[in-house]
């Protein structure tokens, strides 16, 4: 049977992690469908050509505002349905935590598309608050102020209330109370206060460290009671209106939410019993993204849908309030990752590929073959379905002995090289036999990755997918074209940085994690472009300046009513001058130094005057240029 585009879709898991936002067309191109199934397409392969025509080189981050729109809409849809189902009398009031991606156009997009729902913002620091209060121009949108606060932060939040911004100051530590009361006194502005609870049930997983006695944020039961007393004594208990918790990001199991909600809902009704007016229940963020499409409680996935999450939140709060005879609160969520992860995809090209010398037949026997080479040839000749495991052990053993032989001066470099080549050819043959077996012992797990090709990619992991490096996070990676063709190679992706950690060597798979990615042979004079998907959350702002690569270009695209691709905005990436400026080099000084060097070279007769001019022009051009590799 010949290879089809459906085979590629299945191989890369596109329908599973793509959630209707990505698909493959009959030409084998990867399409984004930002408005979901039935909506117009963005052909990511053609997009690269169109960008090229506009002088925008890869790598480029593609932001799709219509995806954000869909994701924002989805939460409201799910909560509205749950509110209806449970006869809940409170409203749903989502806020976007801007730390997840503070990029202005993206925040503006969310506010624009969420306007009809009165979407709010969450800030976790002074700079974020200053941004949020300027952007959130909606008297019904909440502005939740989290994080550690000094007097200036508090005063800023209070002053924002004078302008009609619905700021809620969430108390993270008792020590903040004095400052809040002092500033409220001084300014004469009554604050709206919240309290962050430190829940006793820590969740499980990479990101779930935000609960339990040692968690960094929030008040325990004891702290909450003390807070109520403090506020009552100061005459501010009527200001306490919100209970908040946040159990961490990428919550993989719905059980974790259920436990947290049970505890928090009890805290809520108890706060009402203690005399606080309340009215807002803020269940934080943490809704996960199904990066590998497996719908499991694996760290790269989650075992629930938005609808199930919304139903559980509403049901748990309703039940606790009904039991305690407390009025249903408005429900606030602060989901960042699940709102923005889907909207961005990074496109980058492959610059070259290197493979292990495992192909081809072994070289013929020669007079001066070493004993080790002869031994290895025998191993090679005897690789079959019964012996392949043993052959693998023997080949590894011969190679180890050859390396010591070289170090001891018994083998020459050429002799070692011949053994090395036959070793790789043996590995290639073992892999060939292994692939036909229905069961392969774990023992041979290391073989496939050791034979993997290295695809050199024009991007920086540290800039564009830092979590892939820092916490081994998985992101779906797929070629944007040639999907009608069977990918016959198995590779890993190495980035541009001079850092051995700058690579992607774990790939999404619904059953497991892949150690190698299926990729195509490179063709002369033809680009090979890959997409790294679901990178809209956290990656942009956590990205760093390793090797001074800096920001990639970013384009904002939408599909218009006629199904045509529209470029709404092109944000050019960093130039060399900009990234060097971050570490205090100025253009003036660098050019000055280069001019001195040219003058010296002229004096020494190494170059002519006109050479100096062209060297300097070339240097200046370099400062103006893109940091990534061009043609
Ligand atoms: C980071 C953070 C969020 C967002 O979490 P996601 O996992 O991205 O949804 C929400 N609330 C608070 C307090 C946070 O610190």
XYZ file of N, CA and C and ligand atoms in Angstrom, residues 97 99-100 122 124 146-147 172 196 210 217 244-246 248-251 282 284-288 333-339 537-538, ligand 1:
114
model
N -4.443 35.650 32.669
C -3.226 35.988 33.412
C -2.130 36.390 32.428
N 0.925 37.012 32.524
C 2.301 36.483 32.559
C 2.518 35.349 31.548
N 1.446 34.719 31.109
C 1.564 33.562 30.222
C 2.027 33.974 28.821
N -5.355 39.293 34.833
C -4.699 39.016 36.102
C -3.268 39.485 35.989
N 0.567 39.845 38.078
C 1.316 39.240 39.175
C 2.501 40.066 39.621
N -2.408 39.714 41.871
C -1.744 38.667 42.647
C -0.268 38.996 42.831
N 0.437 38.080 43.433
C 1.896 38.219 43.571
C 2.268 39.028 44.799
N -1.625 37.494 49.673
C -0.863 36.243 49.584
C -0.225 35.905 50.926
N -5.713 34.496 49.093
C -5.282 33.277 48.415
C -5.106 32.171 49.441
N 2.120 24.207 43.934
C 1.525 25.408 44.506
C 0.522 25.097 45.608
N 2.940 30.275 48.052
C 1.919 31.312 48.122
C 0.737 30.919 48.984
N -9.332 32.920 46.540
C -8.541 32.495 45.391
C -7.699 31.280 45.750
N -7.560 30.388 44.791
C -6.500 29.379 44.904
C -5.979 29.112 43.499
N -4.763 28.636 43.445
C -4.161 28.264 42.152
C -3.246 27.098 42.455
N -1.358 25.248 40.410
C -0.209 24.978 39.551
C -0.661 24.890 38.114
N 0.307 24.774 37.232
C 0.004 24.799 35.807
C -0.068 23.382 35.247
N -0.695 23.256 34.071
C -0.777 21.957 33.387
C -1.236 20.865 34.362
N -2.385 21.083 34.963
C -2.969 20.060 35.839
C -3.425 18.915 34.940
N -12.465 32.540 43.001
C -11.465 32.546 41.926
C -10.681 31.236 41.988
N -8.416 30.074 40.042
C -7.074 30.077 39.462
C -7.033 29.517 38.052
N -5.823 29.143 37.644
C -5.643 28.593 36.302
C -5.319 27.122 36.385
N -4.516 26.657 35.470
C -4.024 25.284 35.549
C -4.610 24.323 34.544
N -5.653 24.734 33.813
C -6.209 23.816 32.817
C -5.106 23.454 31.824
N -4.938 22.177 31.618
C -3.818 21.689 30.828
C -4.065 21.733 29.334
N -12.025 32.371 36.660
C -10.910 31.474 36.350
C -9.765 32.309 35.804
N -8.553 31.773 35.946
C -7.355 32.467 35.446
C -6.574 31.527 34.550
N -7.231 30.972 33.555
C -6.534 30.007 32.705
C -5.739 30.692 31.600
N -4.431 30.483 31.635
C -3.555 31.116 30.660
C -3.102 30.144 29.595
N -2.471 29.063 30.040
C -1.906 28.092 29.115
C -2.948 27.606 28.108
N -4.120 27.195 28.625
C -5.110 26.604 27.728
C -5.723 27.660 26.807
N -5.592 28.933 27.169
C -6.142 29.991 26.322
C -5.211 30.311 25.153
N 1.999 29.546 24.894
C 1.986 29.822 26.334
C 3.388 29.733 26.916
N 3.799 30.769 27.619
C 5.055 30.838 28.376
C 6.327 30.894 27.523
C 0.549 31.344 36.395
C -0.721 31.603 37.043
C -1.921 31.380 36.351
C -1.980 30.757 34.966
O -1.793 29.373 35.013
P -2.041 28.473 33.701
O -1.543 27.148 34.085
O -1.266 29.075 32.599
O -3.493 28.464 33.435
C -3.092 31.698 36.982
N -3.092 32.220 38.242
C -1.954 32.439 38.931
C -2.018 32.998 40.296
C -0.739 32.127 38.363
O 0.388 32.337 39.062
